[in-house]
PDB file of C-alpha atoms in Angstrom:
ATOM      1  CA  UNK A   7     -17.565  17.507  23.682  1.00 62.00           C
ATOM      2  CA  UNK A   8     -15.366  20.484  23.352  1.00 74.00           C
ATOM      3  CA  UNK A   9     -11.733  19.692  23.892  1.00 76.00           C
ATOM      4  CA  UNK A  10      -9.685  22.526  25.570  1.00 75.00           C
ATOM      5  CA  UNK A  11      -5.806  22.269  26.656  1.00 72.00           C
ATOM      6  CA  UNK A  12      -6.968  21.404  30.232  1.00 80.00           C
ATOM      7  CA  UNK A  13      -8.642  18.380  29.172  1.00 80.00           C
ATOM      8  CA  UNK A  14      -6.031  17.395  26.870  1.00 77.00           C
ATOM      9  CA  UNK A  15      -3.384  18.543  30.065  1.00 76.00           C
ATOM     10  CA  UNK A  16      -5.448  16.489  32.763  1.00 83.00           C
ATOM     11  CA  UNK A  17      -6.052  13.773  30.660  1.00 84.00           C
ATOM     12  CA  UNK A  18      -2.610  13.391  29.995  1.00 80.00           C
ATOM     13  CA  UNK A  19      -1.896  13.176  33.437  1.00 82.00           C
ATOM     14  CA  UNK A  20      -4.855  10.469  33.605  1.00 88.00           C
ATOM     15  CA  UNK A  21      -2.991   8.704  31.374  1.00 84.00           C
ATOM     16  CA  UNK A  22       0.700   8.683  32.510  1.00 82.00           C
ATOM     17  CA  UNK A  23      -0.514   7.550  36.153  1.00 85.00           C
ATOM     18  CA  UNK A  24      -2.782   4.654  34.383  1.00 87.00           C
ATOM     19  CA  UNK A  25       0.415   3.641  32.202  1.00 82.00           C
ATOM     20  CA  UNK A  26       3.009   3.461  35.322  1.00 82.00           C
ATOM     21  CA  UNK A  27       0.383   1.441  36.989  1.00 86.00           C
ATOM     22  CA  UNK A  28      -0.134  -1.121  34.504  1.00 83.00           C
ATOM     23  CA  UNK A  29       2.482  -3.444  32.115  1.00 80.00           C
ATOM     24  CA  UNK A  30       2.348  -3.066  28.044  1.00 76.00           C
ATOM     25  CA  UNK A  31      -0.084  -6.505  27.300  1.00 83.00           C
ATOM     26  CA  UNK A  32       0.830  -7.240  23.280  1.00 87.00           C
ATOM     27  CA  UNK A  33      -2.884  -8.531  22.362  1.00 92.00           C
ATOM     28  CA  UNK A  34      -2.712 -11.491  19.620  1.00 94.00           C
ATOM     29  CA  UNK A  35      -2.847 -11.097  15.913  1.00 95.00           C
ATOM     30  CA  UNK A  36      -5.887 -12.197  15.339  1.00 95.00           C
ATOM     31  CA  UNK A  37      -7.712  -9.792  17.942  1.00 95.00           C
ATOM     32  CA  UNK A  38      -6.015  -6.784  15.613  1.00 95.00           C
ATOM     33  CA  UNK A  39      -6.454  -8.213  12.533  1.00 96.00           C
ATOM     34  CA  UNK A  40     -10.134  -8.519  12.473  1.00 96.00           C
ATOM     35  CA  UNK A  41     -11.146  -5.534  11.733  1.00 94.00           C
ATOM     36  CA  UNK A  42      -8.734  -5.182   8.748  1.00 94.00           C
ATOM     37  CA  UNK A  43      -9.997  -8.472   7.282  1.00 96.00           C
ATOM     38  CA  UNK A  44     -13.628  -7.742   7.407  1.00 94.00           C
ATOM     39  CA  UNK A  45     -12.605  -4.610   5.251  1.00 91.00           C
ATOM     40  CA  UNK A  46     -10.500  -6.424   2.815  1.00 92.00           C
ATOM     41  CA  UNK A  47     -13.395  -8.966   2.046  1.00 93.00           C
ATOM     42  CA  UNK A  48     -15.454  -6.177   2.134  1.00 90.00           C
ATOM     43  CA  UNK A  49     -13.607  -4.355  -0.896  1.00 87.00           C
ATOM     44  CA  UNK A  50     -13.232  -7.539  -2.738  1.00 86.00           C
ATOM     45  CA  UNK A  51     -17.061  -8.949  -2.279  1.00 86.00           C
ATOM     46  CA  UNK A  52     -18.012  -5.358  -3.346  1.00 83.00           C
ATOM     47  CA  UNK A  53     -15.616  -5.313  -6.240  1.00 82.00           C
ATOM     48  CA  UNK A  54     -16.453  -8.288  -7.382  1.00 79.00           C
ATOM     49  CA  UNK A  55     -20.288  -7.046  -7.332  1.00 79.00           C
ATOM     50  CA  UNK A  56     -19.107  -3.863  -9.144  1.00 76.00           C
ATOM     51  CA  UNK A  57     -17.938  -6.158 -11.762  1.00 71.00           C
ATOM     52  CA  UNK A  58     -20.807  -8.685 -12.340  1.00 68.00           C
ATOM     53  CA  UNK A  59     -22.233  -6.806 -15.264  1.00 60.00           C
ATOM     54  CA  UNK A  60     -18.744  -6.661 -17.141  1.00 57.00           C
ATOM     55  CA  UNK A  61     -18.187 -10.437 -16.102  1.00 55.00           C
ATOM     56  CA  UNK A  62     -17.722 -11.302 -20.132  1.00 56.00           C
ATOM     57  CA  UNK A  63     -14.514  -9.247 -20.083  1.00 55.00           C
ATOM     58  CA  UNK A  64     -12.303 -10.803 -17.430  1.00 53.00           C
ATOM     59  CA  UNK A  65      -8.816 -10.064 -19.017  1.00 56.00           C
ATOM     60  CA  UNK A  66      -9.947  -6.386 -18.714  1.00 63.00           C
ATOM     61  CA  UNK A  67     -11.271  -6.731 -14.755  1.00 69.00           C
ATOM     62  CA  UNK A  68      -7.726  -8.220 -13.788  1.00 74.00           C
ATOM     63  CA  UNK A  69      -6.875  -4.990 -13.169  1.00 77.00           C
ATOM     64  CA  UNK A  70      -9.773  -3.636 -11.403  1.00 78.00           C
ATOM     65  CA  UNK A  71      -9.705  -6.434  -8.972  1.00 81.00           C
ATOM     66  CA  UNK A  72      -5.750  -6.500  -8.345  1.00 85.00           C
ATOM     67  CA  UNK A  73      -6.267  -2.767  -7.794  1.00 86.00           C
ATOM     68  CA  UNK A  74      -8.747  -3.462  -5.481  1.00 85.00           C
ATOM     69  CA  UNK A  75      -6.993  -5.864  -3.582  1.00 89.00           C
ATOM     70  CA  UNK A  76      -3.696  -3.802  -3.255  1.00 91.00           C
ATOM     71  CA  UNK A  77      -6.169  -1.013  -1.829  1.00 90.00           C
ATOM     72  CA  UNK A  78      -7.301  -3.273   0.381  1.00 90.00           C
ATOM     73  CA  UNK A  79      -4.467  -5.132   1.433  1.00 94.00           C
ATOM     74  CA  UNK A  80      -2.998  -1.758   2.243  1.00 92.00           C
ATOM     75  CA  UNK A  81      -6.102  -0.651   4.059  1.00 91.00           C
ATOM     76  CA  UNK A  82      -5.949  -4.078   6.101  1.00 95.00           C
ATOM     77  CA  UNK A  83      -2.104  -3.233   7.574  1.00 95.00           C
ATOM     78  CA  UNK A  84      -3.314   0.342   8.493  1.00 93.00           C
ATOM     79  CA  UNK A  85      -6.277  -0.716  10.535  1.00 93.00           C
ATOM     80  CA  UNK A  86      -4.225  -4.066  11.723  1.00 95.00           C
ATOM     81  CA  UNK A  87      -1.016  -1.542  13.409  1.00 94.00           C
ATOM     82  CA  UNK A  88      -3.622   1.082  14.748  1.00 91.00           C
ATOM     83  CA  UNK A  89      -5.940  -1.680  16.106  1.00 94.00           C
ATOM     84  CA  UNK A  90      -2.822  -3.400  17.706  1.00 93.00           C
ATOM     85  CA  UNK A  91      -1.854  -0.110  19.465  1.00 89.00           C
ATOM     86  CA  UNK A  92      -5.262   0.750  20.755  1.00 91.00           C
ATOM     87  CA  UNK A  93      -5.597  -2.585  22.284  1.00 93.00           C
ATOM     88  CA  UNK A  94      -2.122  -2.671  24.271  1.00 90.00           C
ATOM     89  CA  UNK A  95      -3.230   0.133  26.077  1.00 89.00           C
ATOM     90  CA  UNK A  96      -4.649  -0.776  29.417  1.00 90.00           C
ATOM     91  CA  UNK A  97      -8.534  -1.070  29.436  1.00 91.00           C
ATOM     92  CA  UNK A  98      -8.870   1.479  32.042  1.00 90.00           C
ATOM     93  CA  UNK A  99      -7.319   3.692  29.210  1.00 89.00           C
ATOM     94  CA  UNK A 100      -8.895   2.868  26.660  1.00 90.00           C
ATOM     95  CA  UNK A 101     -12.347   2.652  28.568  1.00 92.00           C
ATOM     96  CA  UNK A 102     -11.412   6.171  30.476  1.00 92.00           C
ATOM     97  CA  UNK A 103      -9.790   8.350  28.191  1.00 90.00           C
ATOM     98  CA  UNK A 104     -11.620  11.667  27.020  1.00 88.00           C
ATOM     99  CA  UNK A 105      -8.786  11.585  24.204  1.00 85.00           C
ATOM    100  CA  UNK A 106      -8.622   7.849  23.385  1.00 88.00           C
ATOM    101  CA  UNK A 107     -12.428   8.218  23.049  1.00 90.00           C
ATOM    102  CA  UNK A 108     -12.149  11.581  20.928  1.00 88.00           C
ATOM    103  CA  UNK A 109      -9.883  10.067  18.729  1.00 87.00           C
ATOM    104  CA  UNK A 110     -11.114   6.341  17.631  1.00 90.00           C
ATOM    105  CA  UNK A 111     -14.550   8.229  16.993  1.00 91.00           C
ATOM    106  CA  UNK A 112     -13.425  10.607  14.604  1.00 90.00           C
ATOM    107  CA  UNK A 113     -11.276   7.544  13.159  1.00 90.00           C
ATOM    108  CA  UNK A 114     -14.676   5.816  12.835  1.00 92.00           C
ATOM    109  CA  UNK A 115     -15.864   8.772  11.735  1.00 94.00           C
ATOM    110  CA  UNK A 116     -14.044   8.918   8.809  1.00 93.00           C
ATOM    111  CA  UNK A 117     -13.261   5.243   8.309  1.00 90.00           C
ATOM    112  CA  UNK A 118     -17.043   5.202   7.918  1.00 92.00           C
ATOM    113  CA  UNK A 119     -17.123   7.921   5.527  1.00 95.00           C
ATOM    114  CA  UNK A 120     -15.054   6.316   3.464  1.00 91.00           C
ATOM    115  CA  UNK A 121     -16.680   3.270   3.248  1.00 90.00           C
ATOM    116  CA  UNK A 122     -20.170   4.987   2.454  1.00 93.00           C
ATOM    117  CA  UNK A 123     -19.176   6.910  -0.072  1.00 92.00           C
ATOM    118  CA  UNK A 124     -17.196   4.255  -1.673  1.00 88.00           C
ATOM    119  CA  UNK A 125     -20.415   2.170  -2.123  1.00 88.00           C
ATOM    120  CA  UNK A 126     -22.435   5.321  -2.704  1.00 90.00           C
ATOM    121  CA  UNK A 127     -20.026   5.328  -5.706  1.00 88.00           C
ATOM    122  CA  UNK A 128     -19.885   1.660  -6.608  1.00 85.00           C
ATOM    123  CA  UNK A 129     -23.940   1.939  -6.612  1.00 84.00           C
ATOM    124  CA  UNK A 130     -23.448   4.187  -9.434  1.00 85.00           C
ATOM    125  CA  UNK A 131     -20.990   2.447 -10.861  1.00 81.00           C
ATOM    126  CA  UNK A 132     -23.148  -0.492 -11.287  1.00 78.00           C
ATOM    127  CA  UNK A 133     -26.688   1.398 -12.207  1.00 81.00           C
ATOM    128  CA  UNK A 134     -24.952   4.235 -14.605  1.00 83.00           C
ATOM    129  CA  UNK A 135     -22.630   1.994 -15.976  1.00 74.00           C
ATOM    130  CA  UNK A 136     -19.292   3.980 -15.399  1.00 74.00           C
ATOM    131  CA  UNK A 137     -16.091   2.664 -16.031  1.00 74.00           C
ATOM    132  CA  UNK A 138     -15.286   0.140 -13.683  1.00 73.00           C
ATOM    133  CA  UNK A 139     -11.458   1.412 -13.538  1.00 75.00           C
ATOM    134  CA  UNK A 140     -12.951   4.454 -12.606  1.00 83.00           C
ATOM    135  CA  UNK A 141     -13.846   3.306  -9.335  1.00 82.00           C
ATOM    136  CA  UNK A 142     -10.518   1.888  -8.463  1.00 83.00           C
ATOM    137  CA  UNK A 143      -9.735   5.740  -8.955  1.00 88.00           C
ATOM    138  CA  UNK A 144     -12.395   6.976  -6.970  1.00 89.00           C
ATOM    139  CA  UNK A 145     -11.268   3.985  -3.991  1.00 88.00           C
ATOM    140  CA  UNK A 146      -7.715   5.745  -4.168  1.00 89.00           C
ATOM    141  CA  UNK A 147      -8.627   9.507  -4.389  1.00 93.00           C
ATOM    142  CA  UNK A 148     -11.188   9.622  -1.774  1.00 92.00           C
ATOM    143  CA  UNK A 149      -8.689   7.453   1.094  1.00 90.00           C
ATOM    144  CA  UNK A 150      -5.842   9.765   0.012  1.00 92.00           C
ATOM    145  CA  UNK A 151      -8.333  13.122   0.513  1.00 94.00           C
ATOM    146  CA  UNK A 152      -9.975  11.631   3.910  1.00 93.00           C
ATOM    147  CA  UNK A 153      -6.763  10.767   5.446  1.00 91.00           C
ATOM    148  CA  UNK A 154      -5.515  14.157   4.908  1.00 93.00           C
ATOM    149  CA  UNK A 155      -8.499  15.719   5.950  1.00 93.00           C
ATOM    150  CA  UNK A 156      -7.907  13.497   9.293  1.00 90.00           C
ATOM    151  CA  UNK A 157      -4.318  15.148   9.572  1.00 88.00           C
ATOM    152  CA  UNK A 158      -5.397  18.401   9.443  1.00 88.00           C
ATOM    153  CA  UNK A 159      -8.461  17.723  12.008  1.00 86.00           C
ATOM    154  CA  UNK A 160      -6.653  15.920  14.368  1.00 81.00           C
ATOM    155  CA  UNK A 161      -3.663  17.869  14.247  1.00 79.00           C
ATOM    156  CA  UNK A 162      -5.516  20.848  15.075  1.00 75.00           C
ATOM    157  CA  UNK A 163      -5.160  19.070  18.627  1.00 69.00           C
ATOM    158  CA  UNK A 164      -2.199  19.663  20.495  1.00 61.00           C
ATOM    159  CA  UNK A 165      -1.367  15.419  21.479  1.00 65.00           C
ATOM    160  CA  UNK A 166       2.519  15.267  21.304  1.00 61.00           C
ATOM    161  CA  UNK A 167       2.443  15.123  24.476  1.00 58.00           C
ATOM    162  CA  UNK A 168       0.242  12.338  24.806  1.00 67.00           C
ATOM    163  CA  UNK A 169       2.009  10.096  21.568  1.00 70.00           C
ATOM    164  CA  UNK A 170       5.485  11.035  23.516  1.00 66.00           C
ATOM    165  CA  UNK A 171       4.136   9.514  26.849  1.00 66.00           C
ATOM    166  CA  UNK A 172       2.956   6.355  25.124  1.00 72.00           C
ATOM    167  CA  UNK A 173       5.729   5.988  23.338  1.00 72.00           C
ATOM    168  CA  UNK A 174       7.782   5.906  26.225  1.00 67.00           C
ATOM    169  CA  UNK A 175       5.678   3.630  27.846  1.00 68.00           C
ATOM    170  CA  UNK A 176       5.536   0.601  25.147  1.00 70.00           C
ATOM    171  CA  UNK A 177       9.825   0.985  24.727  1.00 71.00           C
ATOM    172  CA  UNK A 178       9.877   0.362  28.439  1.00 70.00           C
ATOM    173  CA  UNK A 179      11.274   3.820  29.538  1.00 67.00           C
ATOM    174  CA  UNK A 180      10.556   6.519  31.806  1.00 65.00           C
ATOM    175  CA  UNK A 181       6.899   7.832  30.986  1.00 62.00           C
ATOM    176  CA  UNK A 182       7.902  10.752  33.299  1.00 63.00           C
ATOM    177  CA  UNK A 183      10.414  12.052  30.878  1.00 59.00           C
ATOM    178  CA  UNK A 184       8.262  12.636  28.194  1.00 56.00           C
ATOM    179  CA  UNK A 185       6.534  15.703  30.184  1.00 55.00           C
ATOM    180  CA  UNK A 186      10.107  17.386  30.586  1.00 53.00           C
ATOM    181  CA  UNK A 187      10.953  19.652  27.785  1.00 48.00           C
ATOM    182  CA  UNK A 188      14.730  19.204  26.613  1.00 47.00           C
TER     183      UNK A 188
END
């Protein structure tokens, strides 16, 4: 779908009426920590396979793993914070919204990018035999080059506007006030 500054404008709108109507709901810890702890397993399970053919040398995967784990534990309070703001909007919001939509698929988008070519990677690491430090590397270097890559897409996209109004909404003020400029 192409996004143009009247969609982003009237969706807005769609938005500010939806969040007067409707009270902030904090959803529980569990519900937006799920998706963060499926990943951290994830990275571990699949550094741990990484590692199986270098099993003999476990003073030198101690690092490889702790790496992995720091990645991942990092990873897990990203998606856990985004995760709990997505779900305290209301569900007509959520369910609604041309931006909410554009925006948690191009997160998945590149959430799932990373993931693919991080096993991609690991694959290789396993079959060619690189260096398994060398994937801890590769972990780092490509989140730090996606999530850039996400700033620049997304900020191509005009949604002050839109984080202002929310914003406004979950500290209990007046969503109206975000639309006025100072």
């Amino acid at each position: 779908m192409k996004i143009t500054n009247k969609v982003i404008r009237n969706d807005v709108s769609f938005i500010i009426n939806e969040l007067k109507k409707n009270e902030l709901e904090i959803p529980s810890f569990l519900l937006c920590a799920a998706p963060g702890v499926v990943i951290l397993a994830g990275m571990m399970i699949f550094q741990l396979l990484i590692l199986s053919p270098f099993q003999g040398r476990l003073i030198n995967n101690a690092f490889p793993i702790s790496f992995s784990l720091l990645l991942g534990f990092i990873t897990f309070c990203i998606v856990t914070q985004a995760q709990g703001k997505y779900l305290s909007l209301p569900k007509s919001v959520r369910k609604d919204s041309v931006l909410i939509k554009f925006v948690s698929r191009k997160i998945f988008l590149y959430g799932s990018l990373w993931i693919i070519s991080n096993l991609i990677f690991g694959a290789c690491t396993m079959t060619i035999g690189f260096d398994e430090a060398l994937y801890n590397v590769f972990q780092l270097v490509s989140l730090v080059f996606l999530w850039f890559i996400a700033i620049v897409d997304l900020g191509r996209y005009d949604l002050a506007l839109l984080s202002s109004a929310i914003k406004q909404w979950r500290e209990g003020g007046d969503v109206d006030a975000s639309l006025h400029k100072p």
